């Protein structure tokens, strides 16, 4: 099997927000890779840092937030060294983003064709409007929309169509990576399934990489090649999709998977709810951030935070259950729910 080619390497990336209650480490020394042509799922509960991570990849963190450390290496270059002009060229041409609600990203006074033409000419000013219009029409058709939709305004489109326009804005500039931040959350299940299929088709046709940020684990199970699990600003587990679902290693990952609704439940069974709540990141717990909720917590978990460790080729986990340490005790302590 051919070795996968790296597209981006995130190394020890940290993002902090200043609040009245103190400093919040929304993303804390996060590291993972994105490969060319892959669909990478980024999952976790609300508030775990997923969306902050996605915005950080495009250096779109706004005050009071700030990237406080780390590297974002894209195609061999650290974009943290880029100036404003380089970043304007990078966004859209190299990396494009699809947000949860496209109505907040699309200009309500512009038609679909005007959105796409503007995106082309901002990055390629030498392209004439007639040529840009042809490219826009070609992209609309590839996305399964009728030509007449070129003249529609965002409010005249369905939620699924608006998301397709957002995808088109990224693809028309031949972006290498599309970051989809909860892109299917506002859609009904049928349209969500259609968009999920389309994302897979886009990867096959254009060879683009996708980072799918979502709390919907069933969605990433369907379309992703690998999964990154985040909790309280930390990466807890990274693996190919099959091992994650067949044999989750981190207790947090296990809890997430147990929380997926099961249509086979009978009338006497209840949906599983993971005990406890994510921590307040102005005062995160010492040691492993998951230890107050963990059913397999050990004394060392409360004192020392484990490193993200490769336990088998391509599989990483941040948990003392799989790491040797002289202070580690073998007997676990059950946490009361």
XYZ file of C-alpha atoms in Angstrom:
337
model
C 0.000 0.000 0.000
C 1.333 3.446 -0.963
C 2.276 5.715 1.911
C -0.205 8.524 2.496
C 0.978 12.003 1.563
C 0.813 14.693 4.226
C -1.172 17.841 3.523
C -1.042 19.558 6.898
C 0.641 19.025 10.268
C -0.787 20.712 13.372
C 1.809 20.740 16.126
C 1.218 21.789 19.760
C -1.389 24.362 18.709
C -2.904 26.394 21.555
C -5.734 28.939 21.495
C -6.770 31.012 24.508
C -9.657 33.380 25.194
C -9.621 36.169 27.767
C -12.851 36.331 29.752
C -14.036 38.164 32.863
C -13.670 34.902 34.776
C -10.135 34.247 33.596
C -8.139 32.722 30.744
C -9.781 29.864 28.824
C -7.539 27.329 27.050
C -10.003 26.312 24.329
C -7.313 24.398 22.411
C -4.362 23.197 24.467
C -1.226 21.851 22.726
C -3.176 19.955 20.066
C -1.326 17.913 17.431
C -2.608 15.843 14.507
C -2.042 15.354 10.776
C -4.278 15.746 7.732
C -3.460 13.661 4.668
C -4.119 14.459 1.024
C -7.447 13.173 -0.229
C -8.729 11.983 3.151
C -11.881 12.796 5.099
C -10.904 13.426 8.717
C -13.643 13.589 11.341
C -13.167 15.849 14.369
C -15.666 14.921 17.093
C -16.508 15.690 20.703
C -19.102 17.277 22.943
C -20.125 20.927 22.625
C -17.419 23.188 24.027
C -14.561 20.735 23.521
C -12.702 23.058 21.104
C -13.708 21.592 17.732
C -14.883 24.808 16.064
C -12.028 26.810 17.576
C -9.657 24.249 16.065
C -11.254 24.663 12.640
C -11.004 28.456 12.730
C -7.429 28.281 13.990
C -6.435 26.272 10.895
C -7.326 29.364 8.845
C -6.042 31.820 11.467
C -9.544 33.195 11.871
C -9.467 33.473 15.675
C -10.835 36.892 16.629
C -10.235 38.873 19.860
C -10.581 38.168 22.741
C -9.229 34.881 21.346
C -5.605 34.400 20.336
C -3.393 31.621 18.995
C -0.768 31.464 21.722
C 1.558 28.762 20.445
C 2.267 25.955 18.033
C 2.633 25.450 14.303
C 0.203 25.010 11.427
C 2.301 23.484 8.668
C 0.465 23.366 5.344
C 2.179 21.800 2.339
C 5.521 22.225 4.089
C 5.109 25.885 5.148
C 4.190 27.187 8.598
C 1.299 29.579 7.975
C 1.853 31.092 11.427
C 4.682 33.027 9.733
C 2.403 34.427 6.988
C 1.539 38.128 6.872
C -2.002 39.416 6.240
C -1.642 39.458 2.445
C -0.377 35.875 2.395
C -3.260 34.767 4.625
C -5.848 36.439 2.374
C -4.454 34.452 -0.524
C -4.273 31.277 1.580
C -7.939 31.427 2.622
C -10.089 30.239 -0.229
C -7.247 29.234 -2.526
C -5.705 26.657 -0.175
C -8.291 26.146 2.555
C -11.999 26.894 2.427
C -14.581 26.724 5.218
C -18.234 25.707 5.313
C -20.039 27.050 8.373
C -23.067 25.664 10.192
C -25.428 28.355 8.902
C -24.537 29.514 5.376
C -27.058 32.365 5.657
C -24.581 34.143 7.927
C -21.767 33.633 5.381
C -23.552 34.332 2.103
C -24.335 37.923 1.102
C -28.156 38.266 1.002
C -27.895 40.950 -1.720
C -25.872 38.773 -4.117
C -27.086 36.038 -6.450
C -25.372 32.640 -6.514
C -23.428 33.467 -9.675
C -22.215 36.757 -8.182
C -20.888 34.950 -5.092
C -18.853 32.527 -7.178
C -17.630 35.148 -9.663
C -16.496 37.390 -6.802
C -14.591 34.506 -5.166
C -12.787 33.807 -8.440
C -11.890 37.412 -9.233
C -10.678 38.247 -5.720
C -7.992 35.577 -6.072
C -7.638 35.628 -9.870
C -8.258 39.264 -10.952
C -7.009 38.531 -14.462
C -9.959 36.191 -15.117
C -12.610 37.984 -17.199
C -16.212 37.982 -16.013
C -17.379 35.863 -18.981
C -14.850 33.147 -18.128
C -15.700 33.371 -14.421
C -19.386 32.986 -15.275
C -18.658 29.795 -17.229
C -16.662 28.414 -14.290
C -19.530 29.284 -11.942
C -22.063 27.524 -14.175
C -19.856 24.445 -14.455
C -19.468 24.279 -10.666
C -23.205 24.654 -10.048
C -23.926 21.728 -12.358
C -21.272 19.561 -10.703
C -22.986 20.204 -7.387
C -26.277 18.873 -8.763
C -28.067 22.230 -9.010
C -29.996 23.502 -12.001
C -28.570 26.363 -14.045
C -31.525 28.602 -13.160
C -30.332 28.592 -9.549
C -27.445 30.807 -10.696
C -29.869 33.751 -10.522
C -31.238 32.880 -7.074
C -30.536 34.801 -3.887
C -29.588 32.865 -0.724
C -33.066 33.227 0.818
C -34.563 31.582 -2.279
C -32.541 28.400 -1.746
C -33.109 25.492 0.611
C -30.629 24.853 3.421
C -29.046 22.004 1.468
C -28.634 24.166 -1.644
C -27.020 26.961 0.366
C -24.505 24.478 1.748
C -23.764 23.299 -1.798
C -23.046 26.899 -2.792
C -20.597 27.141 0.119
C -18.902 23.938 -1.069
C -18.758 25.382 -4.587
C -17.045 28.544 -3.348
C -14.229 26.381 -2.030
C -13.976 24.057 -5.000
C -14.019 26.744 -7.690
C -10.595 27.936 -6.487
C -9.299 24.354 -6.295
C -8.800 24.485 -2.526
C -6.763 21.593 -1.142
C -8.713 21.399 2.132
C -12.342 22.104 2.979
C -13.200 22.562 6.652
C -16.861 21.685 7.243
C -17.841 23.060 10.663
C -21.141 21.438 11.732
C -22.182 21.833 8.094
C -25.073 19.362 8.346
C -26.417 20.334 11.775
C -29.158 22.671 10.519
C -30.361 20.197 7.862
C -33.033 17.525 8.134
C -31.880 13.897 8.087
C -32.645 13.350 4.391
C -30.787 16.452 3.209
C -27.992 15.665 5.690
C -27.553 12.233 4.101
C -27.530 13.799 0.627
C -24.858 16.328 1.617
C -22.791 13.582 3.269
C -22.873 11.575 0.039
C -21.931 14.677 -1.896
C -18.918 15.320 0.336
C -17.687 11.807 -0.419
C -18.259 12.358 -4.155
C -16.384 15.658 -4.007
C -13.398 13.960 -2.414
C -13.366 11.342 -5.178
C -13.792 13.801 -8.051
C -11.592 16.681 -6.910
C -9.092 14.853 -4.679
C -9.710 17.457 -1.986
C -9.191 16.735 1.725
C -12.057 17.382 4.129
C -12.005 18.115 7.854
C -15.537 17.357 9.081
C -16.166 18.969 12.475
C -19.273 17.597 14.146
C -20.853 16.195 17.296
C -22.681 13.668 15.071
C -20.596 10.520 15.461
C -22.904 8.538 13.174
C -22.068 10.973 10.360
C -18.299 10.600 10.704
C -18.704 6.827 10.897
C -20.330 6.950 7.467
C -17.968 9.273 5.603
C -14.626 9.566 7.455
C -11.366 7.699 6.942
C -9.933 8.680 10.333
C -11.294 10.283 13.490
C -9.819 12.735 15.993
C -11.637 12.777 19.356
C -11.394 16.010 21.363
C -12.342 16.727 24.968
C -11.878 19.969 26.930
C -9.322 21.327 24.460
C -7.248 18.124 24.302
C -7.019 15.351 21.711
C -7.950 12.097 23.447
C -7.754 9.570 20.614
C -6.840 9.356 16.923
C -7.455 6.287 14.772
C -8.915 4.972 11.552
C -12.689 4.880 11.651
C -13.072 1.076 11.934
C -10.834 0.594 15.013
C -12.495 3.527 16.772
C -15.926 1.944 16.426
C -14.835 -1.671 16.850
C -12.572 -1.120 19.849
C -12.498 2.413 21.298
C -9.565 2.793 23.676
C -10.159 5.997 25.610
C -12.980 5.873 28.200
C -14.286 9.164 26.780
C -14.516 7.691 23.279
C -16.373 4.699 24.711
C -18.827 7.025 26.428
C -19.466 8.958 23.220
C -20.188 5.764 21.289
C -22.485 4.423 24.013
C -24.433 7.704 23.791
C -25.448 7.097 20.161
C -29.220 6.388 20.057
C -29.982 2.731 19.278
C -33.245 1.899 17.548
C -33.028 -1.617 18.994
C -33.671 -0.365 22.546
C -36.790 -1.868 24.091
C -39.353 0.015 26.188
C -37.543 -0.674 29.462
C -34.078 0.464 28.320
C -32.925 4.055 28.639
C -30.575 6.029 26.431
C -27.077 6.165 27.902
C -25.940 9.547 29.221
C -22.315 10.016 30.136
C -22.118 11.040 33.817
C -20.930 14.516 34.708
C -20.292 17.558 32.522
C -17.280 18.936 30.620
C -15.041 21.014 32.924
C -14.966 24.761 33.291
C -11.853 25.623 31.283
C -11.115 28.725 33.316
C -10.209 26.259 36.087
C -9.608 22.887 34.397
C -9.028 19.832 36.585
C -5.474 18.795 37.339
C -4.024 15.770 35.596
C -6.198 14.244 32.885
C -9.096 16.572 32.110
C -11.490 13.654 31.833
C -10.665 12.092 35.190
C -13.658 13.581 37.141
C -16.012 11.701 34.776
C -13.926 8.626 34.046
C -15.175 5.201 35.219
C -11.602 3.837 35.154
C -9.782 6.675 36.908
C -6.497 5.877 38.692
C -4.633 8.001 41.252
C -2.073 9.096 38.659
C -4.877 10.484 36.448
C -5.656 13.115 39.077
C -2.068 14.344 39.274
C -0.370 13.946 35.904
C -1.868 14.466 32.457
C -0.750 11.732 30.035
C 0.829 12.502 26.668
C -0.832 11.597 23.393
C 0.956 8.307 22.677
C 1.102 6.088 19.591
C 0.044 2.672 20.893
C -0.033 0.987 17.469
C 0.772 2.204 13.948
C -1.415 5.225 13.242
C -3.342 4.894 16.518
C -2.887 7.438 19.296
C -4.474 7.698 22.734
C -4.065 10.095 25.655
C -4.744 7.754 28.585
C -2.719 6.184 31.418
C -4.436 2.845 30.790
C -2.082 2.356 27.838
C 1.079 4.110 29.088
C 3.645 2.804 31.559
C 4.699 5.092 34.396
C 6.542 4.364 37.682
C 3.782 6.074 39.725
C 0.951 4.254 37.975
C -1.191 1.962 40.098
C -2.800 -1.039 38.483
C -6.006 -0.966 40.497
C -8.670 1.415 39.181
C -11.028 3.461 41.314
C -14.677 3.605 40.330
C -16.156 7.096 40.068
C -19.685 7.545 41.375
C -22.077 8.811 38.709
